[in-house]
Amino acid sequence: DGQTRPDPFHPSGVSCRSMRAASCATLVLTALAVGCSGRPAGTPESPDRENLLAVTRQDLSGADQSVREQAGRAYANLAERLRLGAGDAELGAAYGAYGMVLQAAEYYDAAEPNLLNAQRLAPGELRWSYYLGHLYQTRGDLTRAKAAFGRSLEIRPGDLAALIWLGRIHLDEGGVDEAEALFRRASTIAPDA
């Protein structure tokens, strides 16, 4: 959309426009490094393929070259996974990777269906609800952001980042008691943080 906004993923608040390529690469590399570590062992695969949302290749002509290349690779990987009939977890990871590139490049409306598909296909995977929480928070939809971070905590109750982000939303909305409870939980997990 061409607007410069603080980057919710970067603690310094540096604008997304100035950090777009680095942010995008970092987000994708982090996700690939995390892999499936957010999914509890033995989580069954989802039978929810019939309800996947339509996804198309986005026109990123206004984005940096590196973003266009990353998005192109991610979309090609998704198309290949669909063509090959990949399993739910693998297909979910492909939707999610494409969604993360779009989200990092500030194409939030295009990122959302990809991340929702990833969550439907791999419901036990922490990162999809976590990234949706950031997406909704960035768009100002705090109700959906709270639900998404809450879902992250259902998957991993001790997830420090989700506790803090959810606490910050409650605090911003004036929910001091809810925020304090979440921050106390976080402080028991990481007392030196």
Tab-separated table of C-alpha atoms in Angstrom:
chain	number	residue	atom	x	y	z
A	1	ASP	CA	0.000	0.000	0.000
A	2	GLY	CA	3.049	2.264	-0.015
A	3	GLN	CA	2.611	3.681	3.469
A	4	THR	CA	5.456	3.767	5.949
A	5	ARG	CA	4.500	2.347	9.340
A	6	PRO	CA	6.429	1.135	12.364
A	7	ASP	CA	7.379	-2.505	11.983
A	8	PRO	CA	5.585	-4.553	14.681
A	9	PHE	CA	8.185	-7.313	14.358
A	10	HIS	CA	11.141	-5.037	15.050
A	11	PRO	CA	11.724	-3.767	18.621
A	12	SER	CA	13.246	-0.505	17.423
A	13	GLY	CA	10.090	0.475	15.543
A	14	VAL	CA	12.102	1.186	12.375
A	15	SER	CA	9.774	1.658	9.413
A	16	CYS	CA	8.878	-1.333	7.296
A	17	ARG	CA	9.748	0.568	4.127
A	18	SER	CA	13.377	0.974	5.200
A	19	MET	CA	13.627	-2.540	6.559
A	20	ARG	CA	11.383	-4.363	4.061
A	21	ALA	CA	13.990	-6.565	2.355
A	22	ALA	CA	15.865	-7.413	5.566
A	23	SER	CA	12.654	-7.954	7.494
A	24	CYS	CA	11.245	-10.211	4.819
A	25	ALA	CA	14.393	-12.302	4.638
A	26	THR	CA	14.649	-12.525	8.412
A	27	LEU	CA	11.012	-13.531	8.798
A	28	VAL	CA	11.285	-16.288	6.219
A	29	LEU	CA	14.640	-17.562	7.483
A	30	THR	CA	13.365	-17.565	11.077
A	31	ALA	CA	10.326	-19.552	10.060
A	32	LEU	CA	12.426	-22.053	8.156
A	33	ALA	CA	14.824	-22.398	11.088
A	34	VAL	CA	11.948	-22.888	13.527
A	35	GLY	CA	10.504	-25.535	11.268
A	36	CYS	CA	7.735	-27.434	12.976
A	37	SER	CA	9.019	-26.963	16.526
A	38	GLY	CA	5.757	-25.290	17.565
A	39	ARG	CA	3.715	-28.398	16.808
A	40	PRO	CA	3.365	-30.902	19.625
A	41	ALA	CA	4.479	-34.417	18.733
A	42	GLY	CA	1.659	-36.608	17.525
A	43	THR	CA	-0.634	-33.778	16.386
A	44	PRO	CA	-2.982	-35.258	13.779
A	45	GLU	CA	-3.137	-33.725	10.340
A	46	SER	CA	-6.194	-31.623	9.478
A	47	PRO	CA	-8.949	-32.946	7.212
A	48	ASP	CA	-9.996	-29.356	6.395
A	49	ARG	CA	-8.759	-29.078	2.773
A	50	GLU	CA	-12.235	-28.445	1.381
A	51	ASN	CA	-12.430	-25.118	3.227
A	52	LEU	CA	-9.152	-23.598	2.068
A	53	LEU	CA	-9.288	-19.996	0.922
A	54	ALA	CA	-8.427	-18.975	-2.623
A	55	VAL	CA	-4.886	-17.682	-3.050
A	56	THR	CA	-3.361	-16.067	-6.117
A	57	ARG	CA	0.053	-14.848	-7.091
A	58	GLN	CA	0.302	-11.233	-5.988
A	59	ASP	CA	1.429	-8.369	-8.184
A	60	LEU	CA	4.438	-7.113	-6.258
A	61	SER	CA	5.714	-4.757	-8.927
A	62	GLY	CA	6.010	-1.970	-6.348
A	63	ALA	CA	8.125	-4.068	-3.986
A	64	ASP	CA	11.899	-4.373	-3.780
A	65	GLN	CA	13.558	-6.872	-6.128
A	66	SER	CA	14.528	-9.188	-3.254
A	67	VAL	CA	10.918	-9.255	-2.007
A	68	ARG	CA	9.632	-10.050	-5.507
A	69	GLU	CA	12.160	-12.876	-5.802
A	70	GLN	CA	11.322	-14.342	-2.381
A	71	ALA	CA	7.594	-14.116	-3.071
A	72	GLY	CA	8.075	-15.711	-6.479
A	73	ARG	CA	9.983	-18.631	-4.978
A	74	ALA	CA	7.445	-19.051	-2.188
A	75	TYR	CA	4.510	-18.999	-4.609
A	76	ALA	CA	6.238	-21.440	-6.972
A	77	ASN	CA	6.859	-23.766	-4.034
A	78	LEU	CA	3.198	-23.525	-3.022
A	79	ALA	CA	2.036	-24.241	-6.577
A	80	GLU	CA	4.376	-27.245	-6.757
A	81	ARG	CA	3.110	-28.604	-3.406
A	82	LEU	CA	-0.470	-28.267	-4.659
A	83	ARG	CA	0.406	-29.955	-7.958
A	84	LEU	CA	2.105	-32.861	-6.198
A	85	GLY	CA	-0.715	-33.328	-3.674
A	86	ALA	CA	1.523	-32.705	-0.663
A	87	GLY	CA	0.418	-33.725	2.806
A	88	ASP	CA	-1.337	-31.254	5.079
A	89	ALA	CA	1.719	-30.240	7.108
A	90	GLU	CA	3.876	-29.730	4.007
A	91	LEU	CA	1.165	-27.821	2.164
A	92	GLY	CA	0.463	-25.748	5.287
A	93	ALA	CA	4.134	-24.830	5.503
A	94	ALA	CA	4.075	-23.729	1.835
A	95	TYR	CA	0.997	-21.551	2.343
A	96	GLY	CA	2.538	-20.140	5.494
A	97	ALA	CA	5.880	-19.340	3.866
A	98	TYR	CA	4.143	-17.427	1.084
A	99	GLY	CA	1.954	-15.640	3.617
A	100	MET	CA	4.950	-14.616	5.717
A	101	VAL	CA	6.709	-13.060	2.724
A	102	LEU	CA	3.557	-11.119	1.863
A	103	GLN	CA	3.084	-10.034	5.470
A	104	ALA	CA	6.669	-8.863	5.817
A	105	ALA	CA	6.247	-6.867	2.595
A	106	GLU	CA	3.078	-5.247	4.042
A	107	TYR	CA	0.621	-7.025	1.721
A	108	TYR	CA	-1.572	-7.892	4.689
A	109	ASP	CA	-4.803	-8.656	2.844
A	110	ALA	CA	-2.970	-11.094	0.576
A	111	ALA	CA	-1.060	-12.654	3.473
A	112	GLU	CA	-4.135	-13.404	5.570
A	113	PRO	CA	-5.708	-16.216	3.470
A	114	ASN	CA	-2.318	-17.901	3.148
A	115	LEU	CA	-1.770	-17.856	6.901
A	116	LEU	CA	-5.350	-18.992	7.558
A	117	ASN	CA	-4.862	-21.892	5.137
A	118	ALA	CA	-1.613	-22.790	6.880
A	119	GLN	CA	-3.408	-22.761	10.220
A	120	ARG	CA	-6.254	-24.925	8.881
A	121	LEU	CA	-3.841	-27.461	7.439
A	122	ALA	CA	-1.538	-27.556	10.474
A	123	PRO	CA	-3.719	-26.548	13.444
A	124	GLY	CA	-1.088	-27.543	15.982
A	125	GLU	CA	1.621	-25.340	14.452
A	126	LEU	CA	2.293	-22.340	16.707
A	127	ARG	CA	3.767	-19.968	14.152
A	128	TRP	CA	0.630	-19.589	12.019
A	129	SER	CA	-1.550	-18.275	14.843
A	130	TYR	CA	1.369	-16.153	16.073
A	131	TYR	CA	1.876	-14.484	12.671
A	132	LEU	CA	-1.884	-14.000	12.316
A	133	GLY	CA	-1.823	-12.249	15.696
A	134	HIS	CA	0.765	-9.806	14.374
A	135	LEU	CA	-1.127	-9.340	11.130
A	136	TYR	CA	-4.367	-8.494	12.935
A	137	GLN	CA	-2.576	-6.260	15.413
A	138	THR	CA	-0.926	-4.352	12.565
A	139	ARG	CA	-4.302	-3.853	10.891
A	140	GLY	CA	-5.813	-2.658	14.182
A	141	ASP	CA	-8.148	-5.645	14.594
A	142	LEU	CA	-7.325	-6.219	18.251
A	143	THR	CA	-10.183	-8.644	18.855
A	144	ARG	CA	-8.824	-11.033	16.235
A	145	ALA	CA	-5.245	-10.363	17.367
A	146	LYS	CA	-6.139	-11.392	20.922
A	147	ALA	CA	-7.847	-14.533	19.624
A	148	ALA	CA	-4.824	-15.453	17.489
A	149	PHE	CA	-2.295	-14.909	20.294
A	150	GLY	CA	-4.662	-16.791	22.615
A	151	ARG	CA	-4.625	-19.680	20.129
A	152	SER	CA	-0.821	-19.578	20.227
A	153	LEU	CA	-1.001	-19.979	23.991
A	154	GLU	CA	-3.378	-22.923	23.632
A	155	ILE	CA	-0.747	-24.619	21.488
A	156	ARG	CA	2.158	-23.665	23.736
A	157	PRO	CA	0.981	-22.218	27.088
A	158	GLY	CA	4.459	-21.019	28.006
A	159	ASP	CA	5.234	-19.158	24.800
A	160	LEU	CA	6.928	-16.021	26.096
A	161	ALA	CA	6.438	-13.882	22.983
A	162	ALA	CA	2.702	-14.649	22.742
A	163	LEU	CA	2.256	-13.883	26.452
A	164	ILE	CA	3.951	-10.508	26.085
A	165	TRP	CA	2.163	-9.504	22.867
A	166	LEU	CA	-1.210	-10.521	24.281
A	167	GLY	CA	-0.432	-8.651	27.498
A	168	ARG	CA	0.510	-5.528	25.531
A	169	ILE	CA	-2.798	-5.606	23.657
A	170	HIS	CA	-4.747	-5.922	26.909
A	171	LEU	CA	-2.719	-3.102	28.423
A	172	ASP	CA	-3.293	-0.863	25.384
A	173	GLU	CA	-7.026	-1.503	25.705
A	174	GLY	CA	-6.995	-0.628	29.399
A	175	GLY	CA	-7.240	-4.225	30.593
A	176	VAL	CA	-4.643	-3.773	33.316
A	177	ASP	CA	-5.668	-6.873	35.314
A	178	GLU	CA	-5.552	-9.151	32.239
A	179	ALA	CA	-2.223	-7.667	31.179
A	180	GLU	CA	-0.738	-8.046	34.647
A	181	ALA	CA	-1.733	-11.724	34.799
A	182	LEU	CA	-0.082	-12.387	31.429
A	183	PHE	CA	3.053	-10.432	32.333
A	184	ARG	CA	3.308	-12.340	35.643
A	185	ARG	CA	3.112	-15.627	33.724
A	186	ALA	CA	5.832	-14.362	31.396
A	187	SER	CA	8.035	-13.328	34.308
A	188	THR	CA	7.837	-16.806	35.847
A	189	ILE	CA	9.026	-18.268	32.539
A	190	ALA	CA	11.827	-15.747	32.015
A	191	PRO	CA	12.516	-13.979	35.317
A	192	ASP	CA	15.588	-12.177	33.937
A	193	ALA	CA	13.814	-10.843	30.838
